[in-house]
Each structure stands twice: as C-alpha cells, then as structure tokens.
CSV table of C-alpha atoms in Angstrom, one decimal:
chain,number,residue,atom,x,y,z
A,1,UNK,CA,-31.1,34.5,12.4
A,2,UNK,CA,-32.3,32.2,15.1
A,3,UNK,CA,-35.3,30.2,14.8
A,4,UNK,CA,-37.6,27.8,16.2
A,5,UNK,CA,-38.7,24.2,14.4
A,6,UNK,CA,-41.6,22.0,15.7
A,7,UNK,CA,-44.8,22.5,16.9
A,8,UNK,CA,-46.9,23.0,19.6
A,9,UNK,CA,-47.1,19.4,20.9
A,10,UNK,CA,-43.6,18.0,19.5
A,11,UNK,CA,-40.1,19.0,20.7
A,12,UNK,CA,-38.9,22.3,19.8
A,13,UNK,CA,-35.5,22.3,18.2
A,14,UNK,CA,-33.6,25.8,17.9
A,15,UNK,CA,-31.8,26.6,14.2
A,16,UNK,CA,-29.3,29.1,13.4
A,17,UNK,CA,-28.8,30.0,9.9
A,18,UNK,CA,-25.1,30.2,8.6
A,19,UNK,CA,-24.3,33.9,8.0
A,20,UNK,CA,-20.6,35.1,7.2
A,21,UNK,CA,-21.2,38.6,7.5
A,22,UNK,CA,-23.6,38.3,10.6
A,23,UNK,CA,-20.1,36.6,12.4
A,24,UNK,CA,-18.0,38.6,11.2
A,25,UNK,CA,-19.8,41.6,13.1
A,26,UNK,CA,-21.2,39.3,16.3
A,27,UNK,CA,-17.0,38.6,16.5
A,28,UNK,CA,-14.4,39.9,15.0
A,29,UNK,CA,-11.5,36.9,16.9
A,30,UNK,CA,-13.5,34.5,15.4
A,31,UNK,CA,-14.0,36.3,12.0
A,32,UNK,CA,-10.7,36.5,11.6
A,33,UNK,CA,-10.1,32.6,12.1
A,34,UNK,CA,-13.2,31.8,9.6
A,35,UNK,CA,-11.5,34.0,6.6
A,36,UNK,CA,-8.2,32.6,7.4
A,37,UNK,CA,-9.7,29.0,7.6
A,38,UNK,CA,-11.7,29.7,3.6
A,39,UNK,CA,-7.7,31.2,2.7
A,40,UNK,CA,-6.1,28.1,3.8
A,41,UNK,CA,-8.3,26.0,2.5
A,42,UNK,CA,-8.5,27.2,-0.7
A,43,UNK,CA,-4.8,27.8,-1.6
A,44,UNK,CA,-2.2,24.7,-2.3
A,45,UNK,CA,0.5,26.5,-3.5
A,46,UNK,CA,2.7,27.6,-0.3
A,47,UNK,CA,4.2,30.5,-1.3
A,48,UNK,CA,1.2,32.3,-2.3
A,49,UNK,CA,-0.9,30.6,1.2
A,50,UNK,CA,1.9,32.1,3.1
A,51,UNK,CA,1.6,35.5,1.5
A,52,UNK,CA,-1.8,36.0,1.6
A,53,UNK,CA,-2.4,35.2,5.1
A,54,UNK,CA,0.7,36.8,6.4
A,55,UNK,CA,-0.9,40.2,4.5
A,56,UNK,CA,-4.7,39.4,6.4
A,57,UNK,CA,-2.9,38.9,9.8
A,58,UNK,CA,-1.4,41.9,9.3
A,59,UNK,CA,-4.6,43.7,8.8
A,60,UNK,CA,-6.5,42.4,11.2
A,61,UNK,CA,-4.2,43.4,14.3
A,62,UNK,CA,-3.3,47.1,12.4
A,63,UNK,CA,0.6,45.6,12.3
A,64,UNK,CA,3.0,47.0,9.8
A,65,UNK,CA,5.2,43.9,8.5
A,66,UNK,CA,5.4,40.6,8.7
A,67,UNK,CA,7.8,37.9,7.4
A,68,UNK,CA,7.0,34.2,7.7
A,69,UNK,CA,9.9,31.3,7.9
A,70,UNK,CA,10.2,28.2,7.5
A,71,UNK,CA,12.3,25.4,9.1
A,72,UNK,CA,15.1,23.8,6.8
A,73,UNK,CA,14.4,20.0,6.2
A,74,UNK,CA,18.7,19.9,6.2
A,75,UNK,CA,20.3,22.4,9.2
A,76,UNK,CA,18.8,24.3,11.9
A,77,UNK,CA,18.1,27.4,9.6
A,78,UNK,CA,15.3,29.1,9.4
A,79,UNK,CA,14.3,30.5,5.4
A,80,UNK,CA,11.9,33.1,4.4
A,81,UNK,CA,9.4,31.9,2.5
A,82,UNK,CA,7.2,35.0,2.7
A,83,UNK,CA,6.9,38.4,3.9
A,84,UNK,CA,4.7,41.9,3.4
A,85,UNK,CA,5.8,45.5,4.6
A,86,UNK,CA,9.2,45.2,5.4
A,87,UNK,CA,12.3,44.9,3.1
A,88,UNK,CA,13.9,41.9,4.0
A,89,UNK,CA,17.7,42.7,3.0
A,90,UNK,CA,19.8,41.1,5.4
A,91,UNK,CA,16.7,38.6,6.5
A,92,UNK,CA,16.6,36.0,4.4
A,93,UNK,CA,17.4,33.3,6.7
A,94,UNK,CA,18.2,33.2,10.4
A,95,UNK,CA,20.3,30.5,12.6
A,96,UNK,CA,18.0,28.9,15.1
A,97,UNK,CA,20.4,30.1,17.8
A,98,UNK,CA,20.0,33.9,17.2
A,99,UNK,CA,17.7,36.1,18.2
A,100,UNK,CA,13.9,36.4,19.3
A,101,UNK,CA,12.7,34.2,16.8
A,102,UNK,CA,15.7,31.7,18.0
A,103,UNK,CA,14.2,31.8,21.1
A,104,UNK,CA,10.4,31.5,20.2
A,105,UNK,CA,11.2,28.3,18.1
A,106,UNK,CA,13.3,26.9,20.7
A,107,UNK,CA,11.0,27.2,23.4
A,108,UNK,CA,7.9,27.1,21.3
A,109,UNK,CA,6.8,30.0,23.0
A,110,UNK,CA,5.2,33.7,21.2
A,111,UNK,CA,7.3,36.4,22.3
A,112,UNK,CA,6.4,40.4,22.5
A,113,UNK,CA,9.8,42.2,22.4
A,114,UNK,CA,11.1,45.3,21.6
A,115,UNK,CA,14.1,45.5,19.0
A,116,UNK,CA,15.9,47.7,21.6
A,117,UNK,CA,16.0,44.5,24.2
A,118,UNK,CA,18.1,42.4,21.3
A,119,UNK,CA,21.4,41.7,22.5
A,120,UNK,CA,22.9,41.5,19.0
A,121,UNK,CA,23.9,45.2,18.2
A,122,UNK,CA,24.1,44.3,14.8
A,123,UNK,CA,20.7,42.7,14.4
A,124,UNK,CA,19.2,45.3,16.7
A,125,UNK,CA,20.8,48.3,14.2
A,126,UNK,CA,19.5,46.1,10.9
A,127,UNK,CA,15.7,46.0,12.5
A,128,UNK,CA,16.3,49.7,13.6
A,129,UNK,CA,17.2,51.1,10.1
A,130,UNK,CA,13.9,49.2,9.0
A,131,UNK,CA,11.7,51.2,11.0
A,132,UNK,CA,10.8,48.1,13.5
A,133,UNK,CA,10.3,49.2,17.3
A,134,UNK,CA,8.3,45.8,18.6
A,135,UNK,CA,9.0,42.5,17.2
A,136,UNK,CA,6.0,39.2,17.9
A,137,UNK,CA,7.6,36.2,17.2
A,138,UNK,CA,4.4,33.3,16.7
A,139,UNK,CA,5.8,29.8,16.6
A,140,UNK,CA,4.6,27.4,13.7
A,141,UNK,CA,3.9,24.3,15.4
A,142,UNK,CA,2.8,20.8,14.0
A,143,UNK,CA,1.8,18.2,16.7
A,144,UNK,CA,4.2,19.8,19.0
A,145,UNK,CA,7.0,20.0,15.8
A,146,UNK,CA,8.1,23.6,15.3
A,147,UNK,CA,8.3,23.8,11.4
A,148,UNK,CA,8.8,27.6,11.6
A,149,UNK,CA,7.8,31.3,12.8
A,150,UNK,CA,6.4,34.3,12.3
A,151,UNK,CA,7.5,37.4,12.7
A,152,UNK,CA,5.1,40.6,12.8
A,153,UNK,CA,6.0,43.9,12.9
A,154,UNK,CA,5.4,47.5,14.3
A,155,UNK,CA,7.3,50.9,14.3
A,156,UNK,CA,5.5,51.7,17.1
A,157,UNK,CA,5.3,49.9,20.7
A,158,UNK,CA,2.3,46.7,20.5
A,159,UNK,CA,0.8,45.2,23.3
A,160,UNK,CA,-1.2,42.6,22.8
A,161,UNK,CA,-4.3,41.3,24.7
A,162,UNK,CA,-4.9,37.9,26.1
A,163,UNK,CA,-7.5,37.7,23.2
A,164,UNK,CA,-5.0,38.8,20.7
A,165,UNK,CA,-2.3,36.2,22.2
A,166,UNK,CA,-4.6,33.1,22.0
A,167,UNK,CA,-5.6,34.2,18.3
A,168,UNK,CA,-2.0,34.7,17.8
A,169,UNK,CA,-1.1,31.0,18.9
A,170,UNK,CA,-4.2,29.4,17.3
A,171,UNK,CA,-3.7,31.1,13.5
A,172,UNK,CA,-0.2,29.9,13.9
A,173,UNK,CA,-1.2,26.3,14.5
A,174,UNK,CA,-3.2,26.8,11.2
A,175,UNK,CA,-0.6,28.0,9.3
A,176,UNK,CA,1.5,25.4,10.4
A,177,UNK,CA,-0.8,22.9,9.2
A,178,UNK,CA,-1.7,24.4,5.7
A,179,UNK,CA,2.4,24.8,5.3
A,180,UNK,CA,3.2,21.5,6.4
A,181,UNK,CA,-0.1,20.1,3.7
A,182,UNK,CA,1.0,22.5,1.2
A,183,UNK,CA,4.8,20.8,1.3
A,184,UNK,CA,3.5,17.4,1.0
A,185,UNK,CA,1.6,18.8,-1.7
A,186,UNK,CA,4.6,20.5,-3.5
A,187,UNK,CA,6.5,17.2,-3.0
A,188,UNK,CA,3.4,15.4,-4.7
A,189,UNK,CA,3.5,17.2,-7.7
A,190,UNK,CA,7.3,17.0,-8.4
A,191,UNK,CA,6.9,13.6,-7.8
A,192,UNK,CA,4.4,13.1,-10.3
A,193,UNK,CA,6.3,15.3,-13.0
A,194,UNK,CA,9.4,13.2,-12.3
A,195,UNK,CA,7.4,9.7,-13.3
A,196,UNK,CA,6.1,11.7,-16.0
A,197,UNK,CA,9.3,12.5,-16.7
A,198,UNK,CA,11.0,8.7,-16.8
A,199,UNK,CA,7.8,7.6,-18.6
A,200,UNK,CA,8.1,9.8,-21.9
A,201,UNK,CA,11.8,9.7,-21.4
A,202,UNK,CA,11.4,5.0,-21.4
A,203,UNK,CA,8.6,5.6,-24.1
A,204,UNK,CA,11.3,7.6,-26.5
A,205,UNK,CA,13.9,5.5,-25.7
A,206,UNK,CA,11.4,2.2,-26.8
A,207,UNK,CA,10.5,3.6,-29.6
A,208,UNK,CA,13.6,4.5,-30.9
A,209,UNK,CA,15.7,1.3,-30.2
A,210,UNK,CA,12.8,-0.2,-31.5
A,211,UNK,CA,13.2,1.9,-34.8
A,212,UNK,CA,16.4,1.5,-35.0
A,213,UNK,CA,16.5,-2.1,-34.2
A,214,UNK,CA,13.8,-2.9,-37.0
A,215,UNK,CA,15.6,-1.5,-40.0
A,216,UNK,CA,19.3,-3.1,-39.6
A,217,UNK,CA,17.1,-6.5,-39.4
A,218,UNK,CA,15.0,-5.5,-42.4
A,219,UNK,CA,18.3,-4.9,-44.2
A,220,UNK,CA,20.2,-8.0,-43.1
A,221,UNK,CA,17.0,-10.1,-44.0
A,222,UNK,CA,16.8,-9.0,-47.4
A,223,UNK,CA,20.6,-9.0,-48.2
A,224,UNK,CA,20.8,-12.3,-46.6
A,225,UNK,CA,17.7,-13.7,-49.0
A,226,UNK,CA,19.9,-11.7,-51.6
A,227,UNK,CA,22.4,-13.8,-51.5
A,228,UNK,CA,21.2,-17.3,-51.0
A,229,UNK,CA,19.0,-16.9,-54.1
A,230,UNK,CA,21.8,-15.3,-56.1
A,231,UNK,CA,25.1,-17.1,-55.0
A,232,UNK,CA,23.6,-20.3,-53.2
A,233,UNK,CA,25.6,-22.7,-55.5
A,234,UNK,CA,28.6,-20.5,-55.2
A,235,UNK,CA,27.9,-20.8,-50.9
A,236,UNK,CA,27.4,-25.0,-50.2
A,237,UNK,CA,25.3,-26.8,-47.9
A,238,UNK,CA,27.3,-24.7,-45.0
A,239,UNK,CA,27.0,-21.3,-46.6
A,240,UNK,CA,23.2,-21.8,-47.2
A,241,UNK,CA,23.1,-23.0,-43.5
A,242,UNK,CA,24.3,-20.4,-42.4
A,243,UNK,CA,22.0,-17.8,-44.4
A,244,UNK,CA,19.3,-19.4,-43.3
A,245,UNK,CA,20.4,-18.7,-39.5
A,246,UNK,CA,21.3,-15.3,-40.4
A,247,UNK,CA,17.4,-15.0,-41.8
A,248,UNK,CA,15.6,-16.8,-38.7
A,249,UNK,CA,18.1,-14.3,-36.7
A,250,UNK,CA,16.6,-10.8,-38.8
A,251,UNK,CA,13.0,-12.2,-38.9
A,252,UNK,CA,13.5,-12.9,-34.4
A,253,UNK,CA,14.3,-9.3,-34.2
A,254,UNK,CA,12.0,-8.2,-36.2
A,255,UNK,CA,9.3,-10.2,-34.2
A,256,UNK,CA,11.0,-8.4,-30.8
A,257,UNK,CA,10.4,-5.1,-32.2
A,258,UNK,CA,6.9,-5.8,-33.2
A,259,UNK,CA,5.9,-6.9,-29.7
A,260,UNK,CA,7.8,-4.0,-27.8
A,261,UNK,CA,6.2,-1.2,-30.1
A,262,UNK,CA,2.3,-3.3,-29.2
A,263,UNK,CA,3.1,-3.4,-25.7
A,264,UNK,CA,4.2,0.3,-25.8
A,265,UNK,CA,0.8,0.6,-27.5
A,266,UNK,CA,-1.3,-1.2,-24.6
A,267,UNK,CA,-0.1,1.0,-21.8
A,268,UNK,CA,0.6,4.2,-23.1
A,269,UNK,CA,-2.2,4.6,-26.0
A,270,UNK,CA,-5.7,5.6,-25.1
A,271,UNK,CA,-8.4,3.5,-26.0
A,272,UNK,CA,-9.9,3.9,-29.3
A,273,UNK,CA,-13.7,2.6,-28.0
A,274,UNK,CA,-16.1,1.2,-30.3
A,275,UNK,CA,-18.7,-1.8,-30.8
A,276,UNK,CA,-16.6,-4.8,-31.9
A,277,UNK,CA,-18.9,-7.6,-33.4
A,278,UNK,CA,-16.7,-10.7,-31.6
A,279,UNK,CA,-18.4,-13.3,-33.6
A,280,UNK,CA,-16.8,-11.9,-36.8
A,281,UNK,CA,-13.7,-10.8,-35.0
A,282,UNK,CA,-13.1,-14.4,-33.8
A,283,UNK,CA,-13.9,-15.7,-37.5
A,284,UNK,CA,-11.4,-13.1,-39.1
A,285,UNK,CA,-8.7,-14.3,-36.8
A,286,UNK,CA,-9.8,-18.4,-37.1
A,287,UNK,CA,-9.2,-17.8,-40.8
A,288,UNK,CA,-5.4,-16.4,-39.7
A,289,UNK,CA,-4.8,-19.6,-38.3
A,290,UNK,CA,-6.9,-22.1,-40.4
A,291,UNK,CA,-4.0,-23.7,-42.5
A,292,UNK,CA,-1.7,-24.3,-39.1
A,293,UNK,CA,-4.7,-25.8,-37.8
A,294,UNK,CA,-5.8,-28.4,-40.3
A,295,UNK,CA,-2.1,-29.9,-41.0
A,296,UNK,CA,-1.7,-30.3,-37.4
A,297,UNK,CA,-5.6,-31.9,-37.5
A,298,UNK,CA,-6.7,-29.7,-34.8
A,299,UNK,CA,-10.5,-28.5,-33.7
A,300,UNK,CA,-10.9,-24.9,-32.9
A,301,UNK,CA,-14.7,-24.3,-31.7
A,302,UNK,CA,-16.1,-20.8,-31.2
A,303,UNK,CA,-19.1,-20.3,-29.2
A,304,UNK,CA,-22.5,-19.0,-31.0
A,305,UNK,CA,-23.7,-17.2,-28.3
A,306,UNK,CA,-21.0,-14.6,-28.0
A,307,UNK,CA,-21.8,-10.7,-27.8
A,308,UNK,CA,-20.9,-7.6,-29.2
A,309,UNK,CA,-18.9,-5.7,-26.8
A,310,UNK,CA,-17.6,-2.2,-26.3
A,311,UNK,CA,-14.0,-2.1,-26.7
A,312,UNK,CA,-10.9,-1.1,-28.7
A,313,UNK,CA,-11.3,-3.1,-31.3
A,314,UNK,CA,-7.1,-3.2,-31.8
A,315,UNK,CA,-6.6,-4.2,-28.4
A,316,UNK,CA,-8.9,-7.0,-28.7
A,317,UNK,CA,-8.0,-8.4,-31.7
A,318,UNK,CA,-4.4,-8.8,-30.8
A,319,UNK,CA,-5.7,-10.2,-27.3
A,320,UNK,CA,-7.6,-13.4,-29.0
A,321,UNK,CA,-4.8,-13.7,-31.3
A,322,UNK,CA,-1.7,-13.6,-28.5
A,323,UNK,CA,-3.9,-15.9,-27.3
A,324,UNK,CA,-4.7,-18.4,-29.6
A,325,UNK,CA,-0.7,-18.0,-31.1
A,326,UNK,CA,0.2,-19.1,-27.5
A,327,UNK,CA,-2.1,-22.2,-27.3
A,328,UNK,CA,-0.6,-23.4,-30.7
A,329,UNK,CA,3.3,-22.3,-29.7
A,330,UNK,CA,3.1,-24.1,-26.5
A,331,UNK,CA,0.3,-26.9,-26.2
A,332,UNK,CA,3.2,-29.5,-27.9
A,333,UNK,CA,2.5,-32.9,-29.5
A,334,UNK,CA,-0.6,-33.8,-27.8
A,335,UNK,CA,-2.6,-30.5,-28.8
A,336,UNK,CA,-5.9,-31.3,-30.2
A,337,UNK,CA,-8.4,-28.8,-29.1
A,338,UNK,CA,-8.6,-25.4,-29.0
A,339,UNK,CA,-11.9,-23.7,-27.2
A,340,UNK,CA,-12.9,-20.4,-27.0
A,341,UNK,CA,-15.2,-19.4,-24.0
A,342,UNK,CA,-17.6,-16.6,-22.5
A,343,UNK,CA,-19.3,-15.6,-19.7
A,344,UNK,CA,-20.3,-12.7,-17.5
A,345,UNK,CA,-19.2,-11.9,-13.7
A,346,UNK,CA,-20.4,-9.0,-11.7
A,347,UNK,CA,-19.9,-6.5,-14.1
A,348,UNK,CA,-17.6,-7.7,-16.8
A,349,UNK,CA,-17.4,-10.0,-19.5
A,350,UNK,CA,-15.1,-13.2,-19.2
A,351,UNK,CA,-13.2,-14.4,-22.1
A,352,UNK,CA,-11.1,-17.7,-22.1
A,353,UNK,CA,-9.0,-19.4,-24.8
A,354,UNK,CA,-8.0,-23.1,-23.3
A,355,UNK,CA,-6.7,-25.5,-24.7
A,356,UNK,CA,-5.8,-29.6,-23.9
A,357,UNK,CA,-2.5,-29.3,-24.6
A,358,UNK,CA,0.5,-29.5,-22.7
A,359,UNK,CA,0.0,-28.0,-18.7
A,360,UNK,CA,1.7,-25.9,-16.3
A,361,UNK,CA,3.4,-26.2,-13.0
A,362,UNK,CA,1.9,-23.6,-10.6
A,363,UNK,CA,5.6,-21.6,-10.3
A,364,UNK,CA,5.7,-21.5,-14.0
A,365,UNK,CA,1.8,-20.5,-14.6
A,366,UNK,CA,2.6,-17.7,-11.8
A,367,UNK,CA,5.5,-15.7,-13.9
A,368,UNK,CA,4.1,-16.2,-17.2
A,369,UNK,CA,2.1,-12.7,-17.6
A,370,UNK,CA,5.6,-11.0,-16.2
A,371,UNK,CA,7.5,-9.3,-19.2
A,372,UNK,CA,9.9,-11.6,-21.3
A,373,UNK,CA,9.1,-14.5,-19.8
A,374,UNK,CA,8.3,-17.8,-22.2
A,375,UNK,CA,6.9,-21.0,-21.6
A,376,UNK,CA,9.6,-24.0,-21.6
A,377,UNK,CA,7.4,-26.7,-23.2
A,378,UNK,CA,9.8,-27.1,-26.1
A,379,UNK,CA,13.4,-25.7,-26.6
A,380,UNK,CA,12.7,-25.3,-30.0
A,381,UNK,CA,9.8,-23.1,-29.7
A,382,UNK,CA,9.8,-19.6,-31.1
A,383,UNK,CA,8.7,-16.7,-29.3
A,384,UNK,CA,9.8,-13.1,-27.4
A,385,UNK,CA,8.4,-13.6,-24.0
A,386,UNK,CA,6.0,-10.5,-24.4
A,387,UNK,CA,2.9,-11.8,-25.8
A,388,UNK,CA,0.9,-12.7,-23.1
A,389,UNK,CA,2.0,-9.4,-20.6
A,390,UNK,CA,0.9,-7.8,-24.0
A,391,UNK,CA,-2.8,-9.3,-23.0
A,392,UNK,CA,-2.8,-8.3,-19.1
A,393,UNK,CA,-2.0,-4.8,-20.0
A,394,UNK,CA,-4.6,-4.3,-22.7
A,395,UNK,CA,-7.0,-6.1,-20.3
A,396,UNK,CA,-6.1,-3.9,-17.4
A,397,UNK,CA,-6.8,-0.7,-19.3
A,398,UNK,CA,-10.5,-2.0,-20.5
A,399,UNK,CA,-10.8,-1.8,-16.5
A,400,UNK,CA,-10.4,-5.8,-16.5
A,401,UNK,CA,-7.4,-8.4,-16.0
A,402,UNK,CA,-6.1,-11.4,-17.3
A,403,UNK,CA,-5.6,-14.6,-15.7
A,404,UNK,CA,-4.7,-18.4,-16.3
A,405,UNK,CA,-6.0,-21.7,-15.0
A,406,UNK,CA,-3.7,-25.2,-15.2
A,407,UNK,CA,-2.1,-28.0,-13.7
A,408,UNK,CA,0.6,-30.7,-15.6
A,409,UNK,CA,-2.1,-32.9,-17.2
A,410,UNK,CA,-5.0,-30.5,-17.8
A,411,UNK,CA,-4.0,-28.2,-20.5
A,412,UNK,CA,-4.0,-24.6,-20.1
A,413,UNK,CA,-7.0,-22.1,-19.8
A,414,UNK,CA,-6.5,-18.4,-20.3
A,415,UNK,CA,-9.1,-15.8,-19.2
A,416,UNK,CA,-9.0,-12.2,-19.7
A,417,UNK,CA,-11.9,-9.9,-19.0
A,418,UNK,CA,-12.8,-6.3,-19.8
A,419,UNK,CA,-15.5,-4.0,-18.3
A,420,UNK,CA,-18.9,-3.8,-20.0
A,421,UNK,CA,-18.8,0.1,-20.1
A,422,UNK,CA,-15.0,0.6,-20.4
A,423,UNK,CA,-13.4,3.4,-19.2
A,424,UNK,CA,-10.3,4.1,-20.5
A,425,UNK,CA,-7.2,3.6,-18.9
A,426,UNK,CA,-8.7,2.0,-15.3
A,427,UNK,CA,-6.0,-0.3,-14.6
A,428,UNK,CA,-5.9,-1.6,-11.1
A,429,UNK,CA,-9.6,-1.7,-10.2
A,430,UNK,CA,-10.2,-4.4,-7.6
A,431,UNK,CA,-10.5,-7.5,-9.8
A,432,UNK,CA,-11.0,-9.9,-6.8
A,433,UNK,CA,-14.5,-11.3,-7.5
A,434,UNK,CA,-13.1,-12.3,-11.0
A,435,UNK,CA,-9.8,-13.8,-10.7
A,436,UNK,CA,-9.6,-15.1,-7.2
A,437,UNK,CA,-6.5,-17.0,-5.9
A,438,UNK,CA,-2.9,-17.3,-7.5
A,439,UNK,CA,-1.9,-17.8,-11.3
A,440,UNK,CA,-2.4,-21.9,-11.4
A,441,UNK,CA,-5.1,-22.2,-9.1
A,442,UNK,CA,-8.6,-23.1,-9.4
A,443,UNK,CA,-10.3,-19.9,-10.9
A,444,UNK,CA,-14.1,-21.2,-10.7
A,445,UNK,CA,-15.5,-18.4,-9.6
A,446,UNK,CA,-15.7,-17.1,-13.2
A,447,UNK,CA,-14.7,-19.9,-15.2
A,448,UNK,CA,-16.1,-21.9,-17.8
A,449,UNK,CA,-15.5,-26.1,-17.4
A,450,UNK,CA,-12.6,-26.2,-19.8
C-alpha cells in the first residue's frame, strides 16, 4: 500500500507499508530471497539450516533433489551435510578433483550439465540409476572462499534463465554465509561445554582433595594431642617437640583446606542476597578479634556512619575478616591502628581496612590478590596465601573488585567494593572509575585519607 504524508504546503514524503504477502505476489525472485533470508536467520543449528533451505530451493525452481556439501577444514573433500529427494548411497563425499561439482568449486563457477556429459562412466551410471538427467552445481562462496556446493537435481532436462542463474548465485552466497555463522556457532557451543566441562571436572577434584586432605589431618591432630597428653613424660623435651610440630603441621592443613573449600565457594556459589546490617556485622567480627587486639595494645575504630547494604551476607563477613586477619598477620611490630573505612563511587560502595603497619613495595602489592601468594613481612608468619584472592573473587561476583593502596612506610590500605544493587555473578564489569592505576599506586579516586 503506497501512501502519501504531509500536507498541502509542506513536503510530500511517499510511504510504503511492509507487506510479505503483497511481495511475495508483486515478485516471486525476490520472495524467494525474503523467506530464505527469515530461514537463515532464524535457524543456528547447521544441519537443520541446510535442510530446510535446500528443501525451499527445491520448491521454488520445481527441482527434484538436492544435496548440499561442505568443504573439509582437513583435505580437499567435499562432505554431505545435507540433502532432500535423492538417495545419497555412493555420495557421501566427493574429491574436489572429480566431477561437475569438482569443477564448480574449482572455478567458482554454477554449472548446468547433463549427467550424460560426465566423463566418469562410473559416476555417470551411479547418477543414472538415481533417476538424475541434469545436474546444477551452485558454488558456496565466502568472500571469494569456496566453503562448499550445491547440487540440485532433475530427471528431466533444466534450463535455467538469467533470472533463475543470478538467484541461483545470490542464495548460494547466503547459504554460504549462514553455514560458515552456523560453524562458528557449533564451535562456540562445544567450546563452552568443554570449559563447562574442566570447571565441574577442577571443582570435583577441589572438593575431594580437599575432603580427603581434611580428615587424615583431623586424625593426625587428634592422635598427636593423644599422645602428648597421655605419654609426654614417657616422650622428653624432643618427643614433645616434635608433637607439637606434628600438631602446627595437622592444624596448617586443616587451615589449607578451609581456604580452598571458601574460595571454591566465592566463584562457583551463587549469591545468597540479603540486607546485611554492617554496623553489627563489623561489631560481631571486632568481638572475634578483641582479645588479639588488646594484648598487642592495638586501636581498631569502626565508622558510625556505615550503611546497610545488599549483599551475601557470607561473602561479606569473611571479606572484613580476611581482611582484618591480614592487617594483624602482616602489619609486624609497629602495628598500632587498625581503621575501617567507607564511601560511595559512581555506583558502588567502597570499603577499606588499612592499617599503619608494616608497607609494601609496589612488585609485591601487585601479586598479592594472585592465588597462594603471602606477604614476606615475617618468616614466621602463618598463613595459606589464599585469603585475600578469597576477597577479589567474592568482590568481583557482588559486580565490584578489590584493590590495595601502599608504599614501604605508609602501612597498607585494602579496598574492596560491591555494587549497590548486586547482581549476581557480574565479575568483570569495567571497574575503572573505582580502582584506577596498578596495585601500589595512589588509588584516590575512591579512597578515604588512610
């Protein structure tokens, strides 16, 4: 329907309305390429694309078979990946050397032929026996790449027009397309189901080494304990040495397998969301720590002001604590202040625990959120390496990151930050406005004056 817009004294502008059937019966050569075009679209998995529009080509130009092959990524071989009409014994695949379709692909040219004008008497008798008289061989080409052909079929003689020719050529260059996107597509998905794959099959293996890691250590702890109370005298200084190596040595593991199975936890568990009051969260875990604190006469100070946040409340708590276990594991002799910190940026909120402790070198502060890697403030500082990659990854799946700010006499400030509407599992969001620069760097963008 064609109409006019505008009125008498403005410009005129012409509109057509969009009608599939109306096109269809104004032209049937471009029908044809529409209802091909909505196939193609529509359909990602290549056996079935191939199918269907090898079986509308076929009605469209009154043919009786068709096959469609494809290219082998390996040899010059061409395979049938589809075909409608015809029985295919004996055509499975074909050498690109051979034949009519041999020679379409190698030129890259359509070819009208009768089976009778095939110099292989064999091939010639195969096609014969089938019932084929004229053979069209339509290349499949890809910015000038033949990635296959297709071959339609008639058991009587088939000449096309110029029309039919150029349709002929174009719907191959669509095909070629949709076969070549429906590959990559193919190669997608068993890509994905292979990473899928290595992930359950690394998650299994973690969780059962750390299962059966855990309960030899339990064992050897208790035994260990077992025997020192019972047969200490019996054992000497030494022997009681030595148990209390063997102890340190159970309770290590133990430690290891704790922080594997909550590392497992923060990449692989969904969030649990929920409002977490972080006042009393902060309080709860200050009360963890208050004994270590006031023998070493230290000052922790929490904020008043902090919020109530939407998060998982797990992945939080063991955040602050990682946290605050780090600044006391690692801020050496000269610790004395511990301060927790907030603020908003864009569209997160910033937490920081920093402390005035020992500092870092800007190589070191750059590796420490990597897995197993430990600050080297003290050799005889306990600890499994994991604890503060345990905080990036919870961080990263609350949308957010986690980020440090030092230098050798300055302490060490931590930051982590989450989204304030969460969505689960959105890792790798662009996090530049928050934590600009490297690991060691000047961060004050977002950050509080430590």
């Amino acid at each position: 329907m064609v109409s006019v817009i505008g009125n008498q004294q403005g410009p005129k502008s012409m509109a057509v309305e969009f009608d599939q059937d109306q096109l269809r019966r104004r032209n049937r050569t471009l029908s044809v390429l529409l209802e091909l075009s909505n196939l193609l679209a529509a359909e990602a998995e290549l056996d079935r694309l191939l199918e269907q529009a090898l079986a509308m080509i076929l009605r469209h130009f009154g043919l009786d078979g068709g096959r469609i092959y494809l290219l082998s990524s390996h040899r010059p071989v061409l395979m049938l990946q589809a075909s409608s009409g015809i029985e295919v014994s004996g055509l499975e695949a074909m050498q690109v050397s051979e034949g009519f379709s041999g020679l379409a692909v190698r030129y890259k040219t359509l070819l009208v032929q009768s089976v009778h004008d095939l110099l292989d008497p064999k091939r010639r008798a195969l096609l014969v026996s089938k019932g084929v008289e004229t053979v069209v061989c339509v290349p499949l080409i890809l910015q000038d790449r033949v990635v296959g052909v297709m071959n339609l079929t008639s058991g009587k003689g088939f000449t096309p027009s110029t029309t039919d020719t150029d349709l002929l050529i174009i719907i191959g260059n669509q095909i070629a397309v949709a076969a070549d996107h429906a590959r990559l597509y193919r190669k997608y998905q068993d890509r994905i189901a292979e990473i899928e794959s290595k992930r359950e099959t690394i998650k299994r293996f973690a969780y059962s080494i750390s299962h059966d890691l855990k309960s030899p250590a339990v064992a050897v702890h208790g035994l260990t304990r077992l025997l020192k109370t019972h047969y200490g005298q019996l054992l000497g200084e030494k022997g009681r040495r030595y148990c209390e190596q063997i102890m340190h040595g159970a309770e290590q593991i133990a430690l290891l397998v704790s922080q594997i199975n909550q590392y497992i936890h923060a990449r692989e568990i969904p969030l649990s969301l929920e409002v977490v009051d972080v006042p009393g969260l902060l309080t709860e875990i200050a009360g963890e720590y208050r004994h270590q604190v006031e023998e070493r006469g230290l000052v922790c100070t929490i904020p008043e002001d902090l919020p109530e946040i939407v998060a998982d409340r797990l992945g939080i708590t063991r955040t602050f604590r990682n946290l605050i276990d780090n600044a006391l594991k690692y801020g050496g002799p000269n610790l004395r202040h511990i301060e927790i910190g907030y603020e908003t940026a864009a569209e997160h909120h910033v937490f920081s625990v920093a402390d005035d402790g020992a500092g870092l070198h800007g190589e070191t502060a750059a590796k420490l959120f990597a897995f197993f890697k430990r600050q080297s403030i003290t050799l005889d500082t306990e600890g499994t390496g994991m604890g503060l990659a345990i905080v990036r990854e919870i961080a990263r799946k609350h949308g957010g990151d986690a980020w440090l700010r030092s230098g050798p006499e300055q302490g060490v400030t931590f930051y982590f930050s989450i989204r304030m509407d969460p969505h689960p599992g959105a890792a790798g969001r662009d996090q530049s406005d928050l934590n600009p620069g490297a690991a060691g760097q000047d961060r004050s963008a977002c950050a509080p004056t430590a």
